[in-house]
Coordinates of C-alpha atoms (C1' of nucleotides) in Angstrom, one line a residue:
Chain A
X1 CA 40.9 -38.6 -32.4
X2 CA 39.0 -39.3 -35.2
X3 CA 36.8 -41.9 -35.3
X4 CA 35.4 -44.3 -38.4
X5 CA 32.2 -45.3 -37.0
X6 CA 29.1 -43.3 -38.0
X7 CA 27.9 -43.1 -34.0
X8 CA 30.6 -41.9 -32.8
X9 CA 31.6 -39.2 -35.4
X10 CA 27.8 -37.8 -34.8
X11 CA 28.3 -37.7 -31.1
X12 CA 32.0 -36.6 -31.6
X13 CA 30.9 -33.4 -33.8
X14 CA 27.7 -32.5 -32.3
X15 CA 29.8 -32.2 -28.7
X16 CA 28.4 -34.9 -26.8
X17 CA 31.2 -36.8 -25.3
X18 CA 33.4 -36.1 -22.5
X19 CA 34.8 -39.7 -21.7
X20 CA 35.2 -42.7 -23.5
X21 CA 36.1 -45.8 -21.8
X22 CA 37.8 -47.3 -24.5
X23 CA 37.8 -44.9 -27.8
X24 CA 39.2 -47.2 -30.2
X25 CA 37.3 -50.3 -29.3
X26 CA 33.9 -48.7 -29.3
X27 CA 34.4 -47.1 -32.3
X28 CA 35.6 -50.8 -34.0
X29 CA 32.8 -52.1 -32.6
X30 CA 30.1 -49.7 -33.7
X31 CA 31.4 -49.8 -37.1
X32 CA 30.8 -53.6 -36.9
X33 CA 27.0 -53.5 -36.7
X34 CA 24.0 -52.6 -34.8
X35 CA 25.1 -51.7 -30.9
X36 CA 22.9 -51.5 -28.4
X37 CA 23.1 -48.9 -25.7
X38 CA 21.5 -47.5 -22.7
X39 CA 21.2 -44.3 -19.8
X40 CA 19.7 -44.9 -17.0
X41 CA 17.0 -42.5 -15.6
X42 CA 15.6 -41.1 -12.3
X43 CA 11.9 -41.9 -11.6
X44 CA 12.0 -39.2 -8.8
X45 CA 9.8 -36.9 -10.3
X46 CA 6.6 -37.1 -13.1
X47 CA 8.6 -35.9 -15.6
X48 CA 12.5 -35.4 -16.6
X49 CA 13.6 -32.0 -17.2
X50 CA 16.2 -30.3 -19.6
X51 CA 18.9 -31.0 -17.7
X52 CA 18.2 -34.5 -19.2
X53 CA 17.3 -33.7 -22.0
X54 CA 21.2 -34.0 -23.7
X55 CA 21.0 -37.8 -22.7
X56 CA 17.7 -38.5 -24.4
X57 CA 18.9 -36.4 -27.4
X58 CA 22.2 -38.6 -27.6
X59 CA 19.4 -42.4 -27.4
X60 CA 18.2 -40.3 -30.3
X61 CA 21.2 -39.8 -31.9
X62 CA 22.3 -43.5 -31.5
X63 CA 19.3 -44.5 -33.0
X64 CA 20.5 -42.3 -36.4
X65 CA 22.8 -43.5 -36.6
X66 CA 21.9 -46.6 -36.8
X67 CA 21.7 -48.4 -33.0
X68 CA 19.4 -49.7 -30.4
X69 CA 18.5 -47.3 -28.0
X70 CA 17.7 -48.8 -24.3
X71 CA 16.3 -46.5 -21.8
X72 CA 16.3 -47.9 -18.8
X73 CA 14.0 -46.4 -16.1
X74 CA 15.7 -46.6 -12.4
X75 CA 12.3 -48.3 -10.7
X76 CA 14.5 -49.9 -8.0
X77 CA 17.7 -47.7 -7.5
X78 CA 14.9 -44.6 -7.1
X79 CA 14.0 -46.6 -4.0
X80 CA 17.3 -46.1 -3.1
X81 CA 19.1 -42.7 -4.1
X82 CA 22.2 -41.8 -6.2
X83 CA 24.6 -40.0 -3.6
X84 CA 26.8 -38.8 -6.6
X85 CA 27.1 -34.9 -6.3
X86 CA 24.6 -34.4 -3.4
X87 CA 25.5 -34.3 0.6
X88 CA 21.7 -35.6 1.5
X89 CA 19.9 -38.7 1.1
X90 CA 17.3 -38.6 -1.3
X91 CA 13.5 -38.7 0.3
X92 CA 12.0 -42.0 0.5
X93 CA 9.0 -42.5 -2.4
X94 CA 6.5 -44.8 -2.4
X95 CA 6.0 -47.4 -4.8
X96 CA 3.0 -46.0 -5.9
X97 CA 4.7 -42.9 -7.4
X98 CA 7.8 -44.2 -8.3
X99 CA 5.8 -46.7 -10.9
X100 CA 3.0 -43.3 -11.9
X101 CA 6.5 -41.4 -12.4
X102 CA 7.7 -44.0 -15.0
X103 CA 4.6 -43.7 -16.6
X104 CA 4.7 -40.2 -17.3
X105 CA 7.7 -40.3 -17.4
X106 CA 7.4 -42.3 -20.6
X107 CA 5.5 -39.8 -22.6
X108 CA 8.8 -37.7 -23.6
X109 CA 11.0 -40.5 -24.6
X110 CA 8.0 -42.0 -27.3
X111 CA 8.4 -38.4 -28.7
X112 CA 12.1 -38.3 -29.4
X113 CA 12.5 -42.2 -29.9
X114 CA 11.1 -44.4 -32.2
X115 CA 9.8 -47.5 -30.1
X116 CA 9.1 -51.0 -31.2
X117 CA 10.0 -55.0 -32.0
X118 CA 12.6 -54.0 -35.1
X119 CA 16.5 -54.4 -34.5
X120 CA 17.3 -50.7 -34.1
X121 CA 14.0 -49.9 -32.1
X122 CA 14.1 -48.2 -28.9
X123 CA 13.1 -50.3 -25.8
X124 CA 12.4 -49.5 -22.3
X125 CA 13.3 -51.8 -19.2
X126 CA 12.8 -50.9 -15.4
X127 CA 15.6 -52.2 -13.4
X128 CA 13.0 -53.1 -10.2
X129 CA 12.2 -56.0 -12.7
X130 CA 15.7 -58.0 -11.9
X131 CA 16.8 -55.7 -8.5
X132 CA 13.7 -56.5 -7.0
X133 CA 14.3 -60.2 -7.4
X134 CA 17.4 -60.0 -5.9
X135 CA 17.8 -61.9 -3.0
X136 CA 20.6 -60.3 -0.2
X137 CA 22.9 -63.6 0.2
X138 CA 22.4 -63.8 -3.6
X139 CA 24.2 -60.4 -4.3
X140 CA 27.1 -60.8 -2.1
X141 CA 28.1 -63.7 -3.4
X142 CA 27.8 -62.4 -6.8
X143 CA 28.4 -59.4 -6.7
X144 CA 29.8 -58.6 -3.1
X145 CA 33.1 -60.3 -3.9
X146 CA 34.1 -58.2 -6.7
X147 CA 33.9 -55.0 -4.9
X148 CA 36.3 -54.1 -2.1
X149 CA 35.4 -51.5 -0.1
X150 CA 38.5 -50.0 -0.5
X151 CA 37.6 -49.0 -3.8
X152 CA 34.3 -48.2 -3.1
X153 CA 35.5 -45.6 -0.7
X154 CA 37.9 -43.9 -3.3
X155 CA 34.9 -43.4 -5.4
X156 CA 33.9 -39.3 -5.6
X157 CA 30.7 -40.3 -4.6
X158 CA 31.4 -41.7 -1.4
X159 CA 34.8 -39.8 -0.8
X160 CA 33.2 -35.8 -1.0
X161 CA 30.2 -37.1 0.8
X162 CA 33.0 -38.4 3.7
X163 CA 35.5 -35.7 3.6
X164 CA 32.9 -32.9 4.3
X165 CA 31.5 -35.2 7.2
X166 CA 28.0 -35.5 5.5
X167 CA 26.3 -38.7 6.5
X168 CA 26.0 -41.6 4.0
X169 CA 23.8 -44.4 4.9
X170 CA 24.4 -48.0 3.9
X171 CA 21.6 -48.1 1.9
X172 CA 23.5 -44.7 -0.5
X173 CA 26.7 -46.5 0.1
X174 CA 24.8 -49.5 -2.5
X175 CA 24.1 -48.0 -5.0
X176 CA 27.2 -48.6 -7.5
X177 CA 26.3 -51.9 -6.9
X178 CA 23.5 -51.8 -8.5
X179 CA 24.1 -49.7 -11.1
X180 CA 27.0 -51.5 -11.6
X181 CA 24.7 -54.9 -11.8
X182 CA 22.4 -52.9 -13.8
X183 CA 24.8 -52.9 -16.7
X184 CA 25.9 -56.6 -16.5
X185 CA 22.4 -57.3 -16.2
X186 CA 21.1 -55.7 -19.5
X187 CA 24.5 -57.1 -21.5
X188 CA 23.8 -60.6 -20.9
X189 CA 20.2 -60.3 -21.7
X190 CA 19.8 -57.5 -23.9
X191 CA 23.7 -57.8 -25.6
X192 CA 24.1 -54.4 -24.4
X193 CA 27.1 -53.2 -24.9
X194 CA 27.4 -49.4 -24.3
X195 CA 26.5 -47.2 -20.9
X196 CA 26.4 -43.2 -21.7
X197 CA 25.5 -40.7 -19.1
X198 CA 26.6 -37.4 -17.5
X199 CA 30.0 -36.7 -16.4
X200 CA 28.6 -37.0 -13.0
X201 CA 27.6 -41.0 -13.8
X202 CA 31.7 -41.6 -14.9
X203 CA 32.3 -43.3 -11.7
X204 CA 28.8 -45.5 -11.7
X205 CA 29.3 -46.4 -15.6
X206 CA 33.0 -47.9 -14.8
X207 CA 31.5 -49.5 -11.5
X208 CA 29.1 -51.7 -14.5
X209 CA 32.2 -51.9 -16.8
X210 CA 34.6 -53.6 -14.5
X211 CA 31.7 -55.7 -12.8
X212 CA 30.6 -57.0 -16.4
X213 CA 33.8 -57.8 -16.9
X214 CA 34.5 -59.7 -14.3
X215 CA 32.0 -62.0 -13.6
X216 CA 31.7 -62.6 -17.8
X217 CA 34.8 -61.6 -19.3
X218 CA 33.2 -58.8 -22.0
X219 CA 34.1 -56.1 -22.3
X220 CA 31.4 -52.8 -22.3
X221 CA 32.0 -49.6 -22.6
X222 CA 31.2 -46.1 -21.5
X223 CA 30.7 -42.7 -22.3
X224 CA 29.8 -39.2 -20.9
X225 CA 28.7 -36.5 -21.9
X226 CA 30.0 -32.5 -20.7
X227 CA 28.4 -31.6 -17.7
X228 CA 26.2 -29.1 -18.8
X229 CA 26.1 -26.0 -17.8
X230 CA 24.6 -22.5 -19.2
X231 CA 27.6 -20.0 -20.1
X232 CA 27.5 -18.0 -17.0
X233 CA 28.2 -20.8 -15.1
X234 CA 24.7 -22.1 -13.9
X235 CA 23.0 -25.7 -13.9
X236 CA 21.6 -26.4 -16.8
X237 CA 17.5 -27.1 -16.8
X238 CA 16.6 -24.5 -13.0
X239 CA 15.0 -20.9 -13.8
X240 CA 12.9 -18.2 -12.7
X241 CA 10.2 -20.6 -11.8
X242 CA 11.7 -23.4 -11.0
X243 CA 13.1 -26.6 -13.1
X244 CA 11.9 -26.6 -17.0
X245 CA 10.3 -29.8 -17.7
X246 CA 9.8 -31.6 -20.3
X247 CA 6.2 -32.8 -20.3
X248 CA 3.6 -30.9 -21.6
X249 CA 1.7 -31.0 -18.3
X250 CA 4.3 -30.1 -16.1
X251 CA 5.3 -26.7 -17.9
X252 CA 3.3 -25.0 -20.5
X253 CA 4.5 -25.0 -24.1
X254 CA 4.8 -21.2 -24.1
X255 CA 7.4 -21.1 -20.8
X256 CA 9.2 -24.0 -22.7
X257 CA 9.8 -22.0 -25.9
X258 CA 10.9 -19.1 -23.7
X259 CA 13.5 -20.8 -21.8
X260 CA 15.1 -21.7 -25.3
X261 CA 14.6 -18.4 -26.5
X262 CA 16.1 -16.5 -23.6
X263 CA 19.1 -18.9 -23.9
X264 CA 22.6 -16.7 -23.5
X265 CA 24.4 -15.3 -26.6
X266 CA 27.3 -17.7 -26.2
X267 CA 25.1 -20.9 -25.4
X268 CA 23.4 -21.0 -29.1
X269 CA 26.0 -23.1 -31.0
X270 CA 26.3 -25.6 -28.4
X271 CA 22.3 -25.9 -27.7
X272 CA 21.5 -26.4 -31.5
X273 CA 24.0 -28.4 -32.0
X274 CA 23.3 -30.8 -28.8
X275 CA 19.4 -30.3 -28.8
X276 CA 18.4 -29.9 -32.6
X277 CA 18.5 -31.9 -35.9
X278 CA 19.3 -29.3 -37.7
X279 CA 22.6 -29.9 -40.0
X280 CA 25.8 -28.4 -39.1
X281 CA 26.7 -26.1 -42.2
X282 CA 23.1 -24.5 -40.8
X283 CA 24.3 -24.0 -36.8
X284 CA 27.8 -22.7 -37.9
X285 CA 25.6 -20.3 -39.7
X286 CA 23.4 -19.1 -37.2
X287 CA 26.4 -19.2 -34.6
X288 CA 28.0 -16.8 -36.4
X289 CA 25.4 -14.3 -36.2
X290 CA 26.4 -11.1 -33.9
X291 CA 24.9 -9.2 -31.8
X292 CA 21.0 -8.3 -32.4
X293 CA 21.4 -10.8 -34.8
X294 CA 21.6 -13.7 -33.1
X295 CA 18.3 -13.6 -32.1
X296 CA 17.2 -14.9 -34.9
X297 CA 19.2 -18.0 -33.9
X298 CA 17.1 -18.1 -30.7
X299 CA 14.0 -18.3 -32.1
X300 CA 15.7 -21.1 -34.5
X301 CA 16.4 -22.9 -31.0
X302 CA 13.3 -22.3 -29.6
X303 CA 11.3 -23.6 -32.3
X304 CA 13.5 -26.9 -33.2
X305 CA 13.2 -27.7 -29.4
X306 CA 10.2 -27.0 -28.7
X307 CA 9.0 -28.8 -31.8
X308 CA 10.9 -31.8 -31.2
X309 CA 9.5 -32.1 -27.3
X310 CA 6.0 -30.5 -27.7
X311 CA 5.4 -31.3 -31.7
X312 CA 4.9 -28.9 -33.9
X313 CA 2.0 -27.7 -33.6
X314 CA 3.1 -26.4 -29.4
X315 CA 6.0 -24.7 -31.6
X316 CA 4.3 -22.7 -33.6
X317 CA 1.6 -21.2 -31.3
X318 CA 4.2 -20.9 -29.1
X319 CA 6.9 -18.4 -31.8
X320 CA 3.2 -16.9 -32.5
X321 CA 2.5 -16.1 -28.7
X322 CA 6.1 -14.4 -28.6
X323 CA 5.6 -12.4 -31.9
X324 CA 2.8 -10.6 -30.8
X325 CA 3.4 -10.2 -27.4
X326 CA 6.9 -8.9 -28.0
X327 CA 7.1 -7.4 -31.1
X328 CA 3.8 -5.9 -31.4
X329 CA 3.0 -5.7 -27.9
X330 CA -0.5 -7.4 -28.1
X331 CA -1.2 -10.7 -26.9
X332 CA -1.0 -14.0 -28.1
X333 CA -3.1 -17.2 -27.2
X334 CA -0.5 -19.3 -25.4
X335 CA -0.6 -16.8 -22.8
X336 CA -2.0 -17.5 -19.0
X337 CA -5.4 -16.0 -18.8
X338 CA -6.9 -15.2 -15.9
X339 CA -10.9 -14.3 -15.4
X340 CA -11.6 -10.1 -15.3
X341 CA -15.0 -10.0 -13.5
X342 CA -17.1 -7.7 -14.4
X343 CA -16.5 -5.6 -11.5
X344 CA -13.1 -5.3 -12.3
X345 CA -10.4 -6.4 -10.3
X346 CA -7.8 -4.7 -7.9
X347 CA -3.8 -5.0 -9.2
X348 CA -2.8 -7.0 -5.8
X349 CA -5.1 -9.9 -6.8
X350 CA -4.4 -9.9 -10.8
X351 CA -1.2 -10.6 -10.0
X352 CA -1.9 -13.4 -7.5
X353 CA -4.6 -14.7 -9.7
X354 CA -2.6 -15.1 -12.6
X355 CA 0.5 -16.4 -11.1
X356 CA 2.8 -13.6 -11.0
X357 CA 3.4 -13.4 -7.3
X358 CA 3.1 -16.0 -5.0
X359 CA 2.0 -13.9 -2.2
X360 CA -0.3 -10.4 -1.6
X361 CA 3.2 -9.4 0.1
X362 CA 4.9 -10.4 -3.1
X363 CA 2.3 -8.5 -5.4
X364 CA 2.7 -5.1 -3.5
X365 CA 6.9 -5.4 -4.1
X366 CA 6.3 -5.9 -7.5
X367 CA 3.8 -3.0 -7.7
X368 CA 6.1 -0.7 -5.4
X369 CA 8.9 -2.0 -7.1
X370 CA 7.4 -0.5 -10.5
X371 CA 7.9 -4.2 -12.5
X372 CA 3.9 -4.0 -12.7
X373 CA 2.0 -3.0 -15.8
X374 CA -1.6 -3.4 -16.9
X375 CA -2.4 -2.7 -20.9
X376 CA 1.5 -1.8 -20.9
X377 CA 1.2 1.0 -18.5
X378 CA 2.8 0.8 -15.4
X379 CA 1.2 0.9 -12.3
X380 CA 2.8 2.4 -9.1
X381 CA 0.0 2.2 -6.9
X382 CA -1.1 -1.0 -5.0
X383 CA -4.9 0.0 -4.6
X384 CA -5.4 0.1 -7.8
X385 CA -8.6 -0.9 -9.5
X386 CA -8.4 -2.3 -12.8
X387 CA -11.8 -1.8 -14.7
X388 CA -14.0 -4.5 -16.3
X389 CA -15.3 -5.3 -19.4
X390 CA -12.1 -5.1 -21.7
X391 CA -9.4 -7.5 -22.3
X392 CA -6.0 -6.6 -21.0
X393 CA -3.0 -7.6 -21.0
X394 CA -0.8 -7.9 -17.5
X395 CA 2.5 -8.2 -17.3
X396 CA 5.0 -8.6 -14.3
X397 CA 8.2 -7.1 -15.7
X398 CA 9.5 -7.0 -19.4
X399 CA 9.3 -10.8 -19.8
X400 CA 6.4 -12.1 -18.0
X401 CA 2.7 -11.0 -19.7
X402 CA -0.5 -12.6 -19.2
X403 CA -4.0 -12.1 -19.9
X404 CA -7.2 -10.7 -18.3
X405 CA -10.2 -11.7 -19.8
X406 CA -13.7 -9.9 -18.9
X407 CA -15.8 -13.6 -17.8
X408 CA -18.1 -14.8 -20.1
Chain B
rG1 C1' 27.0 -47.2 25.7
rG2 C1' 30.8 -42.9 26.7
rA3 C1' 33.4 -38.1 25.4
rC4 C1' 33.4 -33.9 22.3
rA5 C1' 31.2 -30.9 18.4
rG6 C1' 26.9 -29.5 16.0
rG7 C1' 21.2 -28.9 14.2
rU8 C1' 19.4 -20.9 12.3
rG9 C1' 15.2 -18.3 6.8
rG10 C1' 15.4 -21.8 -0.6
rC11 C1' 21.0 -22.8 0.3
rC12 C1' 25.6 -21.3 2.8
rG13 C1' 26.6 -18.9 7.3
rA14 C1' 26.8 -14.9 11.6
rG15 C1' 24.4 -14.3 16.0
rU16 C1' 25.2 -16.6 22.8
rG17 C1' 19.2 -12.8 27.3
rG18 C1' 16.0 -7.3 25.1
rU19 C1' 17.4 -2.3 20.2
rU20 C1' 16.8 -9.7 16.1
rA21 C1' 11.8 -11.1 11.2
rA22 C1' 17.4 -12.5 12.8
rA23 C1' 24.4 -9.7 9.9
rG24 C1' 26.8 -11.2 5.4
rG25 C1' 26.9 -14.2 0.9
rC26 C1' 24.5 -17.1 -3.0
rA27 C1' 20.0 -18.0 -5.5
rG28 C1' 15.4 -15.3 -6.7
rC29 C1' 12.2 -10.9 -8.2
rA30 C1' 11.9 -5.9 -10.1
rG31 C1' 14.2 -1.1 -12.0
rA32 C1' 18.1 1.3 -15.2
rC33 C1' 21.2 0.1 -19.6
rU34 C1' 20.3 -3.3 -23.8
rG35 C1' 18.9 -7.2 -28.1
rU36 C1' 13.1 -11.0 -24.5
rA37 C1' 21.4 -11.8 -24.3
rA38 C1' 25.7 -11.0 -21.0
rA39 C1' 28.2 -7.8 -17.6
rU40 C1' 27.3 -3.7 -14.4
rC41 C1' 24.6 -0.4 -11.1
rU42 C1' 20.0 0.3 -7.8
rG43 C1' 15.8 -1.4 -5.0
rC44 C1' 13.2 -5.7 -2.9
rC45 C1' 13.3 -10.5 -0.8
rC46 C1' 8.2 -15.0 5.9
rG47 C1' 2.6 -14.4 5.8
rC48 C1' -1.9 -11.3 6.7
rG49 C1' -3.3 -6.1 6.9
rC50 C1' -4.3 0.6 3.7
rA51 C1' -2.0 1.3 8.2
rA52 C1' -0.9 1.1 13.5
rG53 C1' -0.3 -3.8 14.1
rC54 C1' -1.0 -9.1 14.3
rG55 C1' 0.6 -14.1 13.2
rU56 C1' 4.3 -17.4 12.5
rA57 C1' 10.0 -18.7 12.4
rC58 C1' 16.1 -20.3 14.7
rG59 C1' 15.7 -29.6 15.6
rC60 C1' 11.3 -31.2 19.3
rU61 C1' 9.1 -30.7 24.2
rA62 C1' 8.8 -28.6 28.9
rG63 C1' 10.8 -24.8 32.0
rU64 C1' 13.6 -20.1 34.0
rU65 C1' 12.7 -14.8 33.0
rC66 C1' 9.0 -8.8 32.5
rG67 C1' 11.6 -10.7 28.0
rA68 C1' 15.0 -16.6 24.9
rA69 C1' 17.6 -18.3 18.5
rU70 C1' 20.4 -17.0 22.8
rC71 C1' 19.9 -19.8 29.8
rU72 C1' 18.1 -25.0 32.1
rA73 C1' 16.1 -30.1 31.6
rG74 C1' 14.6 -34.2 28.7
rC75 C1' 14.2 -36.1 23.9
rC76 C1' 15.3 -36.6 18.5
rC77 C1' 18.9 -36.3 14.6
rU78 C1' 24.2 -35.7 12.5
rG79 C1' 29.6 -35.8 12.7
rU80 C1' 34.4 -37.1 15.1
rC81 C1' 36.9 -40.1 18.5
rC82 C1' 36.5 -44.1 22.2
rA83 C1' 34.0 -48.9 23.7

RNA sequence: GGACAGGUGGCCGAGUGGUUAAAGGCAGCAGACUGUAAAUCUGCCCGCGCAAGCGUACGCUAGUUCGAAUCUAGCCCUGUCCA
């Protein structure tokens, strides 16, 4: 459909909504004036990673267009563990990281939202604030008698986790209660009025939108966004290394700007639409470009997204890194550097020292394997020395280069 | 509490006394081809060691055996059904 309201045409055309709970309504009521709106997020780790990065991009879209962006940091329900989409129980964390989590956690969102007191700032609550009130007795008779567990059981959540005979504990089996209280929770005291979240969340966002309406008769909405995935089919925000965070300490700058630049061919419309402010007259044009081509594009992606998580400063160093290591095979500063004693330095422990195998074992496959260079010449041999005294550049197939750098 | 089934490498999953560091698949790494893309093909894929080899590893613990992921006992955990 075509919607009226400035939120949701920006959301509609940038290709961030999957499901709407109630298309017309929202859009009336978003028209109407200033709407505030939250996702809740996982304190399970220091920092987020990209594969949340489309929610915090769509708080920041809200906030163009003109809304209240609340991010809502799940304090309590980490202590408990969303079963949707996964057949184990989460590991128990202690209160003392879940609360250091949230505060690192923090740093991203202040770049990509603008925080504060005004009507259309963005705010950030921690549900362990009202959960951990919560009294048991309280929340059955609240809450308890507006879910049967018939219906809890029909949920996806619970339902795959039963039909493959996984186990679900009790304490899983809450947790669209609390989501779901979550929501009623922050509309009667923040006059929120709008949950968004993956496509995975459908089932916890309608849990909040029925509660809310039953126990105060307004009605909320929801939205989710596509599940994301990269275009051959993988999860979006895992690689080579592991997951690509969004902090600057949990993944350097350089390995950020390459995870947007190696992006595939077919995923560059999408990603600067979804992940970038740049207007959409400029992504049609950069979508169109073919085959060598479209590189270009990537570096466009790589640079918006980088600047927009890292600042701009992490951007450029970073496009300046790639230009010289890749196009004129030098090396550029955002590279890993690892100390070249004097004595120089056999391959094996380059490698390791640097990062570029986890193991000795691992070292010598790469060696053997012939993905091992030093000053762009491969090296076949794993005894080999490398001398002192110059700066080199190392590299660990086509992609991967690092520097050695005589000690000072 | 009882009966039955199960717990294997990052994941899935074979293996029921030696030739098993453990088939196969996925994921991952590297090579070729390219465009720092995709697809495809090839090699690698527990640790240490130049190597012979050593050390770890099949839920935990004890045992049988020249030898155990494989057999026995106890324990822990999970599922299904029964109480």
């Amino acid at each position: 459909m075509t919607y009226n309201s400035s939120l949701l045409r920006l959301l509609d055309e940038r290709g961030y909504i999957h499901q709407l709970t109630d298309p017309e309504g929202l859009d009336e009521l978003a028209g109407k004036g200033i709407v505030p709106a939250y996702i809740g997020f996982d304190a399970t780790a220091p920092s987020l990673h990209v594969g949340s990065l489309v929610q915090i991009m769509m708080l920041r879209r809200l906030q163009q267009a003109g809304h209240k962006p609340v991010v809502l940091m799940g304090g309590g329900t980490t202590r408990i563990g969303d079963p949707t989409g996964r057949d184990e129980s989460r590991k128990m964390l202690s209160d003392e990281t879940i609360e250091a989590n949230i505060a690192s956690i923090r740093t991203i969102f202040s770049r990509l939202l603008k925080f504060g007191d005004g009507p259309t700032d963005a705010v950030m609550v921690n549900n362990h604030d009202w959960l951990g009130q919560l009294g048991y007795i309280q929340l059955l008779q609240e809450v308890g008698t507006h879910f049967t567990v018939n219906r809890m059981l029909s949920f996806d959540s619970v339902k795959l986790r039963l039909e493959r005979e996984q186990p679900m504990t009790f304490l899983e089996f809450n947790y669209m209660i609390l989501q779901g209280y979550d929501f009623r929770h922050l509309c009667k005291t923040s006059a929120v009025r709008l949950q968004m979240g993956g496509s995975d969340q459908w089932g916890n966002i309608i849990n909040g939108v029925e509660l809310t309406r039953r126990m105060d008769g307004i009605e909320v909405f929801g939205l989710t966004t596509p599940l994301l995935t990269t275009a051959d089919g993988k999860k979006m925000g895992k690689t080579a290394a592991g997951a690509v965070w969004l902090n600057d300490d949990a993944l350097p700058a350089y390995d950020f700007w390459q995870f947007w630049r190696n992006s595939d061919d077919r995923d560059v419309g999408r990603f600067l639409r979804l992940f970038t402010d740049l207007p959409l007259d400029e992504i049609a044009r950069l979508e169109a470009l073919e085959g060598n081509e479209i590189n270009a594009a990537k570096v466009v992606l790589a640079n918006e997204v980088t600047k927009l998580c890292r600042g701009e400063e992490a951007a450029r160093t970073a496009e300046s890194t790639a230009q010289a290591t890749f196009a004129g095979g030098g090396l550029g500063q955002d590279l890993p550097v690892f100390d070249l004693p004097a004595e120089g330095l056999g391959i094996i422990d380059a490698l390791v020292g640097i990062g570029f195998a986890a193991s000795r074992g691992e070292a010598k496959r790469l060696v053997s394997g012939g993905g091992a260079r030093v000053g762009g010449v491969a090296i076949s041999e794993d005894g080999y020395h490398i001398p002192g005294g110059a700066e080199l550049r190392i590299s660990s197939g086509k992609k991967k280069h690092g520097i050695l750098r005589p000690a000072a």
